mmCIF file of C-alpha atoms in Angstrom:
data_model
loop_
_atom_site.group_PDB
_atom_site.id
_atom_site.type_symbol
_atom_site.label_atom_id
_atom_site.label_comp_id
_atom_site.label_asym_id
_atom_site.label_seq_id
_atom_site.Cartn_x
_atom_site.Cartn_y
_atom_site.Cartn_z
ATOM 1 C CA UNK A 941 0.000 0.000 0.000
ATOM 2 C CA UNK A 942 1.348 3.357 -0.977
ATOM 3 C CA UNK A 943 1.636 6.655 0.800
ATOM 4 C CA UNK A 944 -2.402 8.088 1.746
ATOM 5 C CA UNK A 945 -3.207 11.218 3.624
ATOM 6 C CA UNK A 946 -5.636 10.426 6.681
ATOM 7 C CA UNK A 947 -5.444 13.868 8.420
ATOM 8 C CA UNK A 948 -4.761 17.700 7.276
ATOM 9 C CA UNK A 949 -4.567 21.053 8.988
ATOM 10 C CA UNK A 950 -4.490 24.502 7.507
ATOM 11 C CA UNK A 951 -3.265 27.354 9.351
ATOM 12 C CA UNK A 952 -3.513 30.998 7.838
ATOM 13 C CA UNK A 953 -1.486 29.935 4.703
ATOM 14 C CA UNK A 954 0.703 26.708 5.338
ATOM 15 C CA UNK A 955 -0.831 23.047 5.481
ATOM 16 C CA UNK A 956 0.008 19.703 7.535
ATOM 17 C CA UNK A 957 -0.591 16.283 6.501
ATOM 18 C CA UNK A 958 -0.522 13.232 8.659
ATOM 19 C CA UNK A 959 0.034 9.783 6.263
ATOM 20 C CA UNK A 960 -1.191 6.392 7.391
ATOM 21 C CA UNK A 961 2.485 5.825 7.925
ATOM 22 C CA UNK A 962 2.053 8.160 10.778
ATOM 23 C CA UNK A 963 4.216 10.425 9.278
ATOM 24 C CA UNK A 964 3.763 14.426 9.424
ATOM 25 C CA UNK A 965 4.423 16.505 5.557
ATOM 26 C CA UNK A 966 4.355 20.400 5.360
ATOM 27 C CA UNK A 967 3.647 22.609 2.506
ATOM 28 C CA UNK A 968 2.973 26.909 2.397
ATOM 29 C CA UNK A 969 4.039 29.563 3.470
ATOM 30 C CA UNK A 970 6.759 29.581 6.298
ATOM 31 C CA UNK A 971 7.158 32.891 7.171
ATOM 32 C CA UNK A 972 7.564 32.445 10.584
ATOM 33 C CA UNK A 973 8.635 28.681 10.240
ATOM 34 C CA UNK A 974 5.598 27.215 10.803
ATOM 35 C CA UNK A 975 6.278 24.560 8.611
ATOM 36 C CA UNK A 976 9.217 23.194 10.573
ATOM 37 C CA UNK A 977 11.602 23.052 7.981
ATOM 38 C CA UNK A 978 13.851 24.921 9.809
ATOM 39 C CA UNK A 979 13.792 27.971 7.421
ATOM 40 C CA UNK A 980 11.689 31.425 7.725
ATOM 41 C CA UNK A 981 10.549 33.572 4.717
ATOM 42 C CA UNK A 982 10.386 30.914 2.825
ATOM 43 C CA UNK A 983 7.267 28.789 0.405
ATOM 44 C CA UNK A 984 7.439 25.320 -0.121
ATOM 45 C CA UNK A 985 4.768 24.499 -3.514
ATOM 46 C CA UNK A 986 5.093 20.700 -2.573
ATOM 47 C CA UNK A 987 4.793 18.965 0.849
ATOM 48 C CA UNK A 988 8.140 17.870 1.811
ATOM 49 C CA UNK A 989 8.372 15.015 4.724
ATOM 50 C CA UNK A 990 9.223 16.450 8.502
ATOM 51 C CA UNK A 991 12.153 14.042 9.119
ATOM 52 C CA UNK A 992 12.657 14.211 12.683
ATOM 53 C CA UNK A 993 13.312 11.432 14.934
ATOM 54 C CA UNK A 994 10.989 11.902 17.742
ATOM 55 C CA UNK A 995 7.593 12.263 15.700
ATOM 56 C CA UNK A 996 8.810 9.555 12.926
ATOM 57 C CA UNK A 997 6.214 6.984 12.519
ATOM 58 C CA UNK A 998 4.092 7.958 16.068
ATOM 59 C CA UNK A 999 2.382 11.405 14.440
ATOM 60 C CA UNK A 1000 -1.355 11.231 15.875
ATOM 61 C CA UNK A 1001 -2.369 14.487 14.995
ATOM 62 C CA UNK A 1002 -1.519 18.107 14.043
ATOM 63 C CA UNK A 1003 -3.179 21.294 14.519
ATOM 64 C CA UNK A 1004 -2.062 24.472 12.746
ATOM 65 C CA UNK A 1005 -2.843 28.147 13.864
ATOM 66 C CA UNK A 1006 -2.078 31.405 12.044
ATOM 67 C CA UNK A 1007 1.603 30.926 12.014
ATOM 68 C CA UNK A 1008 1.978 28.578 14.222
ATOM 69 C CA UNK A 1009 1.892 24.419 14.174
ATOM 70 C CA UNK A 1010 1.680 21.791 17.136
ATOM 71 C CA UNK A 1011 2.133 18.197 16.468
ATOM 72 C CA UNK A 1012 0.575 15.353 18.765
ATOM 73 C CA UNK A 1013 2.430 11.911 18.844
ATOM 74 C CA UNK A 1014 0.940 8.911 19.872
ATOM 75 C CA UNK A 1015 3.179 8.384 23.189
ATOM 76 C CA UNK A 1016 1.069 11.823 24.562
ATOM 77 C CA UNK A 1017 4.005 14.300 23.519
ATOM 78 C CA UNK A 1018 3.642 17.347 22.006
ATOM 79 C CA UNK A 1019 6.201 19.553 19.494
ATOM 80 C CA UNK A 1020 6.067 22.994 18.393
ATOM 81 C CA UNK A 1021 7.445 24.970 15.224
ATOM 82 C CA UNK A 1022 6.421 28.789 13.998
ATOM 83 C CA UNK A 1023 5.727 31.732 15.852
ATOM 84 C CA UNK A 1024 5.926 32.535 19.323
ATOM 85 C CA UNK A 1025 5.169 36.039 19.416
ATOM 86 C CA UNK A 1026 2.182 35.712 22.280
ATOM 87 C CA UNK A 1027 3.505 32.679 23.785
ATOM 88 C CA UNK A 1028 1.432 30.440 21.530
ATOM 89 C CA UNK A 1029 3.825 27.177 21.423
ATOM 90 C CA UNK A 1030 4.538 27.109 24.955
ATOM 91 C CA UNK A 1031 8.192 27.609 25.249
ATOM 92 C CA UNK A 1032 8.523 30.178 27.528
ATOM 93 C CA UNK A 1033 10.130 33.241 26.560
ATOM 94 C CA UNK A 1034 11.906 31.559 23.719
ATOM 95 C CA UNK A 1035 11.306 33.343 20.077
ATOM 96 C CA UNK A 1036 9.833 31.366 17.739
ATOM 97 C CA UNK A 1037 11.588 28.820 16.187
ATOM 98 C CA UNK A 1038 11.609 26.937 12.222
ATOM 99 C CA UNK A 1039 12.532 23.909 14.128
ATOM 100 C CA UNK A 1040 10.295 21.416 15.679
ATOM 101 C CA UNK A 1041 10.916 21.560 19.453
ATOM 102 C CA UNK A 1042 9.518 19.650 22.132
ATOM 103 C CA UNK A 1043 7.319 21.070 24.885
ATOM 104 C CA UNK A 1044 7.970 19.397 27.385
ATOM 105 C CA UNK A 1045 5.682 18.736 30.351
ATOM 106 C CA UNK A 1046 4.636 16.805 33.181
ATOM 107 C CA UNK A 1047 1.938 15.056 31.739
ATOM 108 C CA UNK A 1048 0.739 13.074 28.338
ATOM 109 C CA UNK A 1049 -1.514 14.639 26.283
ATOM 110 C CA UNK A 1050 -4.532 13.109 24.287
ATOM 111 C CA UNK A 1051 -5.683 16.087 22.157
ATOM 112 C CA UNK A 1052 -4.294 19.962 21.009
ATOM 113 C CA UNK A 1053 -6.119 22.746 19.414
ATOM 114 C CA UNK A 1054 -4.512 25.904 17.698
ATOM 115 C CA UNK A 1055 -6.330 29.295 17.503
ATOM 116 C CA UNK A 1056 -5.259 32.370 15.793
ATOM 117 C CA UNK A 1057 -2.440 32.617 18.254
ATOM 118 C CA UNK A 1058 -2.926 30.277 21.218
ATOM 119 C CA UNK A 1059 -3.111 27.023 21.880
ATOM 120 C CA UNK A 1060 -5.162 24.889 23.921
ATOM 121 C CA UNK A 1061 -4.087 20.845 24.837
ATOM 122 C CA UNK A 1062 -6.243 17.878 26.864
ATOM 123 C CA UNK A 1063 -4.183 15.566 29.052
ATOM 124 C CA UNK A 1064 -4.714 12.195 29.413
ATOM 125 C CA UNK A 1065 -6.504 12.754 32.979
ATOM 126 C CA UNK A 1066 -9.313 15.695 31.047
ATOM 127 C CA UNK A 1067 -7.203 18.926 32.529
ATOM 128 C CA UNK A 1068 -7.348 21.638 30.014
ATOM 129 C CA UNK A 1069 -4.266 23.793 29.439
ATOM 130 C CA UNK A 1070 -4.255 27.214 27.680
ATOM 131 C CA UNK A 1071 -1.076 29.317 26.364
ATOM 132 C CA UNK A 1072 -0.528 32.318 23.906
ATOM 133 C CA UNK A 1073 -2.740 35.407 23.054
ATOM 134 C CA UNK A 1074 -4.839 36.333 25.709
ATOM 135 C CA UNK A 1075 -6.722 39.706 25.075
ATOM 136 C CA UNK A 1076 -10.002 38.327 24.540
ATOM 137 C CA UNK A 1077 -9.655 35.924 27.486
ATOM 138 C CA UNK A 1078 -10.193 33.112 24.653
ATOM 139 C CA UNK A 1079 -7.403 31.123 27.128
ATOM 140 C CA UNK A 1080 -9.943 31.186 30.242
ATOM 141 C CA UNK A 1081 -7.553 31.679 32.694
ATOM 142 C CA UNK A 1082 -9.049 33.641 34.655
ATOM 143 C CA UNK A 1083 -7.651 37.144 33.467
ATOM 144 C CA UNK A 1084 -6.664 39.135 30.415
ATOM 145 C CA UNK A 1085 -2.947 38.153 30.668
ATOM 146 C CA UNK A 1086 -1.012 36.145 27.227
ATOM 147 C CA UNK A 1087 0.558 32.830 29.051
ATOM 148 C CA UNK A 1088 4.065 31.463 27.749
ATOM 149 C CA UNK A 1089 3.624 28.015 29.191
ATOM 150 C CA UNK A 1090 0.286 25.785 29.279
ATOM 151 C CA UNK A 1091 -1.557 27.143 32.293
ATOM 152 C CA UNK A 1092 -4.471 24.810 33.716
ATOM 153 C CA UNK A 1093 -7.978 25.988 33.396
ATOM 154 C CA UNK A 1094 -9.175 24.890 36.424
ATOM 155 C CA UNK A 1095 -12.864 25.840 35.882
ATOM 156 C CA UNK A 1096 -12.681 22.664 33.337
ATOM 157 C CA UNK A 1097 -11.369 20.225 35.707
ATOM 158 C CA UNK A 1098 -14.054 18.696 37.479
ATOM 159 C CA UNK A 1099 -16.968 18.434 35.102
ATOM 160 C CA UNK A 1100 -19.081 15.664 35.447
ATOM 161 C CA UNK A 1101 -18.963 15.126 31.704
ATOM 162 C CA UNK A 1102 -15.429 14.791 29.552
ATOM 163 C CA UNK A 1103 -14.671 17.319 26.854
ATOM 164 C CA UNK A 1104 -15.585 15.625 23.537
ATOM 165 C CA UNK A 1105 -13.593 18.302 21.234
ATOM 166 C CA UNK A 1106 -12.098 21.605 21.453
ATOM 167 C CA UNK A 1107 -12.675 24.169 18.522
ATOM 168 C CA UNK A 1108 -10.773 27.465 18.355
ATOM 169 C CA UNK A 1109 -10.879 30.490 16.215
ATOM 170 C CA UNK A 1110 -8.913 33.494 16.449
ATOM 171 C CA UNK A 1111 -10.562 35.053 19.210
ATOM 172 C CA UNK A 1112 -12.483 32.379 21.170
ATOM 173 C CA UNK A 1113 -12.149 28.728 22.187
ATOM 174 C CA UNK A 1114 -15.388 26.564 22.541
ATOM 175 C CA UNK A 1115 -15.320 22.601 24.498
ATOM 176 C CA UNK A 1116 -17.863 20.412 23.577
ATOM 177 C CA UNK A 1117 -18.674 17.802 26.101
ATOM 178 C CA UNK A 1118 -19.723 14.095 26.090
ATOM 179 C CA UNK A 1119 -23.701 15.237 27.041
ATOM 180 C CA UNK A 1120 -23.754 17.857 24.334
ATOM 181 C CA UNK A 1121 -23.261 21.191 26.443
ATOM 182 C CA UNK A 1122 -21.232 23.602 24.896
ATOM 183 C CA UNK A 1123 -18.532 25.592 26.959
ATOM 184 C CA UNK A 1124 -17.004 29.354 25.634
ATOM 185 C CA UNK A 1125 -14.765 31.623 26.211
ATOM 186 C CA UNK A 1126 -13.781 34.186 24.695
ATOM 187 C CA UNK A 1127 -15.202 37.202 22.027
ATOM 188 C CA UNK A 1128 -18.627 35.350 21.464
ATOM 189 C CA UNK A 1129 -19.000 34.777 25.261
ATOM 190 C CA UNK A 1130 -21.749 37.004 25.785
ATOM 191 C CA UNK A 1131 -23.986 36.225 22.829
ATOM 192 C CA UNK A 1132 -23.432 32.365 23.552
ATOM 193 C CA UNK A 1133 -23.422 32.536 27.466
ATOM 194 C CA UNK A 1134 -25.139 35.601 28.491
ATOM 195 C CA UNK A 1135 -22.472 36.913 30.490
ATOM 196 C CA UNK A 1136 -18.836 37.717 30.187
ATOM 197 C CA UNK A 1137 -15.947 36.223 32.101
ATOM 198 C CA UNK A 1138 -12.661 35.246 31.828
ATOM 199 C CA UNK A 1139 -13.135 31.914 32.258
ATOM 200 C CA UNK A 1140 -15.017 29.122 30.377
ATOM 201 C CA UNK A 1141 -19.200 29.712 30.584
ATOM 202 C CA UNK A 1142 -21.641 26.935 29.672
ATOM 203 C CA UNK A 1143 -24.216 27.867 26.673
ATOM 204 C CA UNK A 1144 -27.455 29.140 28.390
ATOM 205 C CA UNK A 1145 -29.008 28.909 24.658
ATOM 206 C CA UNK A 1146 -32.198 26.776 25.020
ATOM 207 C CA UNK A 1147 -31.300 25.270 21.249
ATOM 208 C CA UNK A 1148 -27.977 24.154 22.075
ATOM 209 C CA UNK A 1149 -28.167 23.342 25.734
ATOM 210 C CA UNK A 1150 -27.072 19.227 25.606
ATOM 211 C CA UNK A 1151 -27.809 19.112 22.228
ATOM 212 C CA UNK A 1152 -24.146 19.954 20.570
ATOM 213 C CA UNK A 1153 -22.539 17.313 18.381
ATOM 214 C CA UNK A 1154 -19.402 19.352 17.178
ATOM 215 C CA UNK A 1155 -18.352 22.867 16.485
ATOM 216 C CA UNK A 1156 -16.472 23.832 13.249
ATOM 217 C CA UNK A 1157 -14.995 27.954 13.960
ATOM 218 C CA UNK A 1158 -13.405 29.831 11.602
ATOM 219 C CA UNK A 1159 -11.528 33.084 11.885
ATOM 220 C CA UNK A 1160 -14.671 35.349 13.540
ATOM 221 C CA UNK A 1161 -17.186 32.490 13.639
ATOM 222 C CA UNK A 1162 -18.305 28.914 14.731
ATOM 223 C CA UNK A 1163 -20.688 26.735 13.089
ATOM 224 C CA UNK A 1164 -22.652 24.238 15.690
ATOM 225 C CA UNK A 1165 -23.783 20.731 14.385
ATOM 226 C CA UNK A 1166 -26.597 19.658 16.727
ATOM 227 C CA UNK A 1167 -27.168 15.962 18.081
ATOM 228 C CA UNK A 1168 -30.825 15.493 17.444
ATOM 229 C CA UNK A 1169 -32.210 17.159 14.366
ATOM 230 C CA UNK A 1170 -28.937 17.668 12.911
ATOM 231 C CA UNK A 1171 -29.642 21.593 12.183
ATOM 232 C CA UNK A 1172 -26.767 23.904 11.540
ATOM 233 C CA UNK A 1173 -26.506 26.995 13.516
ATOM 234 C CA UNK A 1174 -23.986 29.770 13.132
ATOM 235 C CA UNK A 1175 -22.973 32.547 14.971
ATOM 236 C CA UNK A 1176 -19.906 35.456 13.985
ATOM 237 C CA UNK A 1177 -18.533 36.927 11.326
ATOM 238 C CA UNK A 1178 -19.570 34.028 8.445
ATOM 239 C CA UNK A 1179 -19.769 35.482 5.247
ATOM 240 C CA UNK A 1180 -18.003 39.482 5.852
ATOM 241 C CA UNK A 1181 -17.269 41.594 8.375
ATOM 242 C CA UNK A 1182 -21.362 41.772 9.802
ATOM 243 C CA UNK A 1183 -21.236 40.518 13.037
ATOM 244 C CA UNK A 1184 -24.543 37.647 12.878
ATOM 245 C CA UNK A 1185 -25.884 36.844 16.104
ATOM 246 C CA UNK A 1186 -26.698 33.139 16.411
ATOM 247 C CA UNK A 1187 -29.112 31.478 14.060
ATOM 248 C CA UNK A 1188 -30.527 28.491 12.125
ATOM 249 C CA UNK A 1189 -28.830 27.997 8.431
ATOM 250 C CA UNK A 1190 -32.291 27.710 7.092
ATOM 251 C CA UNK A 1191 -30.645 27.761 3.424
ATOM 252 C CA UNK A 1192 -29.121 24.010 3.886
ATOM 253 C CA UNK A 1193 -32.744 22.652 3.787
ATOM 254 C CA UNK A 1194 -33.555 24.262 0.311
ATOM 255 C CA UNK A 1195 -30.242 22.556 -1.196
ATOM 256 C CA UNK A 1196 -30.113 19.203 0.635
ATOM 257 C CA UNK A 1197 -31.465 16.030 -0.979
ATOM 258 C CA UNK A 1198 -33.788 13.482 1.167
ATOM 259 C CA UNK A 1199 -32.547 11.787 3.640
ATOM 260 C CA UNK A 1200 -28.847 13.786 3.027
ATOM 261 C CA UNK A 1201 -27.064 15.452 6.239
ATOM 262 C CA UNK A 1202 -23.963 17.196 7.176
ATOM 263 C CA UNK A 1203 -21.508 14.994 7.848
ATOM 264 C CA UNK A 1204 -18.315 17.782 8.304
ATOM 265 C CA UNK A 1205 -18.246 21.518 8.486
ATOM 266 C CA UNK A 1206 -14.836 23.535 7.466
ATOM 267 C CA UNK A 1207 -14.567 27.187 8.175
ATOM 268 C CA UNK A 1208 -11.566 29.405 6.756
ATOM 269 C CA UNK A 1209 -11.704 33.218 7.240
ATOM 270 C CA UNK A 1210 -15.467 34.108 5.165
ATOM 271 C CA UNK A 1211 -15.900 30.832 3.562
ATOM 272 C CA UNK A 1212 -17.490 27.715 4.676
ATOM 273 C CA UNK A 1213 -17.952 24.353 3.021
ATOM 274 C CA UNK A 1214 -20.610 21.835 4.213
ATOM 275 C CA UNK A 1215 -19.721 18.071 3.425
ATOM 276 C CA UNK A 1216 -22.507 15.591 3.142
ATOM 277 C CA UNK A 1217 -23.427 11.982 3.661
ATOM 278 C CA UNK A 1218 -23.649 12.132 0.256
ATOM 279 C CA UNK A 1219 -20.380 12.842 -0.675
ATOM 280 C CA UNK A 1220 -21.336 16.837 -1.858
ATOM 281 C CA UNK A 1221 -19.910 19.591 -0.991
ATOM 282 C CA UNK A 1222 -21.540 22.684 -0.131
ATOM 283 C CA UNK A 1223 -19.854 26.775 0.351
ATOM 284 C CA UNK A 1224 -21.287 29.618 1.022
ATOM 285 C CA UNK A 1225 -19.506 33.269 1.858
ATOM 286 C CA UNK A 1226 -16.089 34.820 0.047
ATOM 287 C CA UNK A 1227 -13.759 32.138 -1.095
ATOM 288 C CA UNK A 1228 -11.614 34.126 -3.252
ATOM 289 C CA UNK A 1229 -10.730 37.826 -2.574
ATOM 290 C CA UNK A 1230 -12.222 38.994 -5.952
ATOM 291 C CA UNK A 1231 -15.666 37.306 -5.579
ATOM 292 C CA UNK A 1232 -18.488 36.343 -3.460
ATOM 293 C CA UNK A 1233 -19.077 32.148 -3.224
ATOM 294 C CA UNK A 1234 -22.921 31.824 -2.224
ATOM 295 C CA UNK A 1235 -22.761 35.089 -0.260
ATOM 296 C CA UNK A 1236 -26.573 35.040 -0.300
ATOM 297 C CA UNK A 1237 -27.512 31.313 -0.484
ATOM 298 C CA UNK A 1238 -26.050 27.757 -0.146
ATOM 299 C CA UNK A 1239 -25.101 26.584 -3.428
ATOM 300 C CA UNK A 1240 -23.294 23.055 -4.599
ATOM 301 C CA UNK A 1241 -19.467 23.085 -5.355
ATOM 302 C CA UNK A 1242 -19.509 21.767 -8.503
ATOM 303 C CA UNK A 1243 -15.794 20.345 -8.765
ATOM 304 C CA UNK A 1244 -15.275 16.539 -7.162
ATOM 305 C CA UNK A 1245 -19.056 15.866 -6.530
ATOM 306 C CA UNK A 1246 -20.260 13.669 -5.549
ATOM 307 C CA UNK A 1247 -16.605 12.258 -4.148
ATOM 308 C CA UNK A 1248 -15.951 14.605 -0.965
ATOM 309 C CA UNK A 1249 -16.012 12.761 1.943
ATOM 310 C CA UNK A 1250 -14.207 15.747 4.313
ATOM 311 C CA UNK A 1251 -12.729 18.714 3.660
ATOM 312 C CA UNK A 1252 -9.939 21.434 5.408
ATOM 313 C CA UNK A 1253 -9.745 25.191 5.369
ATOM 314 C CA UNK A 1254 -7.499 27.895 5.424
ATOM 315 C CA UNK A 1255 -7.445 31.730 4.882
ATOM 316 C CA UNK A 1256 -8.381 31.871 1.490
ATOM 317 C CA UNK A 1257 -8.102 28.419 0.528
ATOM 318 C CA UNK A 1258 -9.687 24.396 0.943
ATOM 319 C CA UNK A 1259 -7.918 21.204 0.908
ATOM 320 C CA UNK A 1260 -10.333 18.562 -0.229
ATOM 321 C CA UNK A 1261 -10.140 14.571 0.330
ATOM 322 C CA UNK A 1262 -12.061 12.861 -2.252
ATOM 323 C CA UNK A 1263 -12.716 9.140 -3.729
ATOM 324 C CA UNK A 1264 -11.086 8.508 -6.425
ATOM 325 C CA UNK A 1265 -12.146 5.419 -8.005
ATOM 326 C CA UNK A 1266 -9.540 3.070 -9.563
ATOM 327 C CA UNK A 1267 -10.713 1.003 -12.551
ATOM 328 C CA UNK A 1268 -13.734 -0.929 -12.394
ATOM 329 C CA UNK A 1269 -13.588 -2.529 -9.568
ATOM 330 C CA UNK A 1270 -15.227 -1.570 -5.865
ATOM 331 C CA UNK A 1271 -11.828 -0.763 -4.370
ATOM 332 C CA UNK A 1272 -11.079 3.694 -4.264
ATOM 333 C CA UNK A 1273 -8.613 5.092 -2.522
ATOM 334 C CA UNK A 1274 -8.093 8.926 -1.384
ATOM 335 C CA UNK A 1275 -6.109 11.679 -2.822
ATOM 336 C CA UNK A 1276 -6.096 15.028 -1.847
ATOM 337 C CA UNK A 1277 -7.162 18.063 -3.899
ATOM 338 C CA UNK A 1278 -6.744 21.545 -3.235
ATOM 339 C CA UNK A 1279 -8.458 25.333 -4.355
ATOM 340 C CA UNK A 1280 -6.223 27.889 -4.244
ATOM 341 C CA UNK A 1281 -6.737 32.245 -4.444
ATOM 342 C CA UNK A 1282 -5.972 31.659 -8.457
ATOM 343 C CA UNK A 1283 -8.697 29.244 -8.625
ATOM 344 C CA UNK A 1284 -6.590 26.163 -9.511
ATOM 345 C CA UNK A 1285 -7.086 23.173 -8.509
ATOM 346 C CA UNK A 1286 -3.618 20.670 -7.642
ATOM 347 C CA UNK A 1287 -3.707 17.211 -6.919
ATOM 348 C CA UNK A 1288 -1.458 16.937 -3.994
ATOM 349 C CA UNK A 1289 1.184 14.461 -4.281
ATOM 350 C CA UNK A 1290 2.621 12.901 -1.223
ATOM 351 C CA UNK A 1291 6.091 11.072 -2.136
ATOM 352 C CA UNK A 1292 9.132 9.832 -0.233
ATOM 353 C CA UNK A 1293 11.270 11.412 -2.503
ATOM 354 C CA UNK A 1294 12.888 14.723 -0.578
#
């Protein structure tokens, strides 16, 4: 069996892939050496493998924020490359670095999260730790104040339910536990939670209280799957600067077929693409910077349908898995295909050749 993709994360303008050989490929931008290639102000146009010893074969997942990237192995260790201008990667006072580094800590970790510029990681015991950019309290530490190293949110800690996932956009971080309740905190505190602290706030919203299956945010905004009816709601920024307050996205009914459901939501910075059981994908808000994708309705994607099974976003751009079938037979396998600001679509090729 060759070389597949089975994760991908897109930061601002640099992606991560994870291959079922567990191993971890960058491609982008690497202005601040987020791609942990050990150069700055630098683009890579092809992935090229992350050879380093320590996350070689044991990468479990990777989460990229604006400039920043942190890498999950599967013995509970986490690494760092990119910017550390707020603190974001958890080194202390050290600049950033275009080198992967390990953070290292007193605990394993099961699960990371990057925002704009901070980061957010679940050990293997629940505890929540929070480090970077603070000014929106999206950390929920209690105060105002950026943290260099992962400090505990205590207010997490004994829940009677486990976080399920952790969703972060620039300026907020939202926890989705086991019974559906949502948790916030950050910029959208008040409209979600009625009140604003700097610490996380359970959803008092009547349509999402235990009800939340998983939360997709882009840069200003967070879409919220929910468990029973499997309604999309939004809330932020999602289509231009207009601040929406949160709501039903009534226009997915007129466009989905019978018996068809969102299976995966992807938010970059005023785009969003809705994924189906079906295989379609869906977009609606700015894609490119000279155009408007479905900024007043939900329309179909008309590349690679009906073969999307998930999709990835970044600023301005998506990173699409799709079937690909191989000759007549049953058997598909995946490949990766990208849209970019020029409107071109790439297959992305993952070798082993450097």
């Amino acid at each position: 069996m060759g070389i597949t993709v089975v994760d991908v994360a897109c930061g601002s303008s640099h992606t991560l892939f994870i291959t079922n050989k567990r191993n971890l490929y960058s491609v982008g931008n690497s202005c601040s050496g987020q791609l942990g290639l050990g150069q700055t102000n630098t683009i890579k146009r092809v992935p090229i493998h992350l050879d380093f010893y320590k996350i070689n074969g044991k990468v479990k997942k990777v989460s990229a924020g604006f400039d920043h990237t942190l890498i999950l192995t599967t013995d509970g260790n986490i690494f760092a490359c990119g910017s550390n201008s707020d603190g974001q990667l958890g080194l202390s006072a050290m600049e950033g670095t275009p080198w992967i580094q390990q953070v290292y800590l007193d605990f394993k970790i099961k699960d990371i999260c990057c925002g704009g510029q901070h980061s957010i990681i679940v050990t293997e015991d629940d505890k929540v730790f929070a480090c970077g950019w603070n000014s929106c309290e999206q950390l929920g530490v209690g105060d105002e104040l950026d943290r260099e190293t992962f400090s505990e949110i205590t207010e997490l800690s004994n829940l009677r339910y486990k976080i399920k996932q952790v969703a972060c956009s620039y300026y907020d971080t939202f926890f989705v536990l086991e019974n559906g309740d949502l948790y916030n905190c950050g910029n959208m505190m008040y409209d979600l939670c009625g009140e604003e602290q700097s610490y996380p706030v359970k959803s008092t919203s009547k349509i999402l209280h235990h009800n939340v299956e998983s939360v997709s945010a882009g840069h200003d905004c967070a879409f919220f799957k929910l468990k029973n009816t499997h309604d999309i709601y939004a809330l932020g920024k999602i289509k231009s600067d207009k601040f929406i307050p949160l709501r039903r996205i009534k226009d997915l009914q007129e466009v989905l077929f019978h018996h068809e459901v969102v299976d995966f939501i992807s938010c970059g910075y005023y785009h969003t693409f809705f994924v189906t059981n079906f295989s379609r994908a869906l977009h609606m808000g700015r894609l490119f910077d000279d155009e408007d994708v479905g900024e007043h309705a939900i329309t179909q994607w008309q590349h690679f349908t009906p073969y999307v099974f998930r999709a990835a976003s970044g600023q301005n751009y998506t990173v699409f898995y799709t079937h690909v079938q191989v000759d007549k037979s049953e058997d598909v396998h995946s490949r990766m295909l990208s849209t970019c600001q020029s409107k071109i679509f790439t297959d992305i090729l993952i070798s082993t050749s450097k």
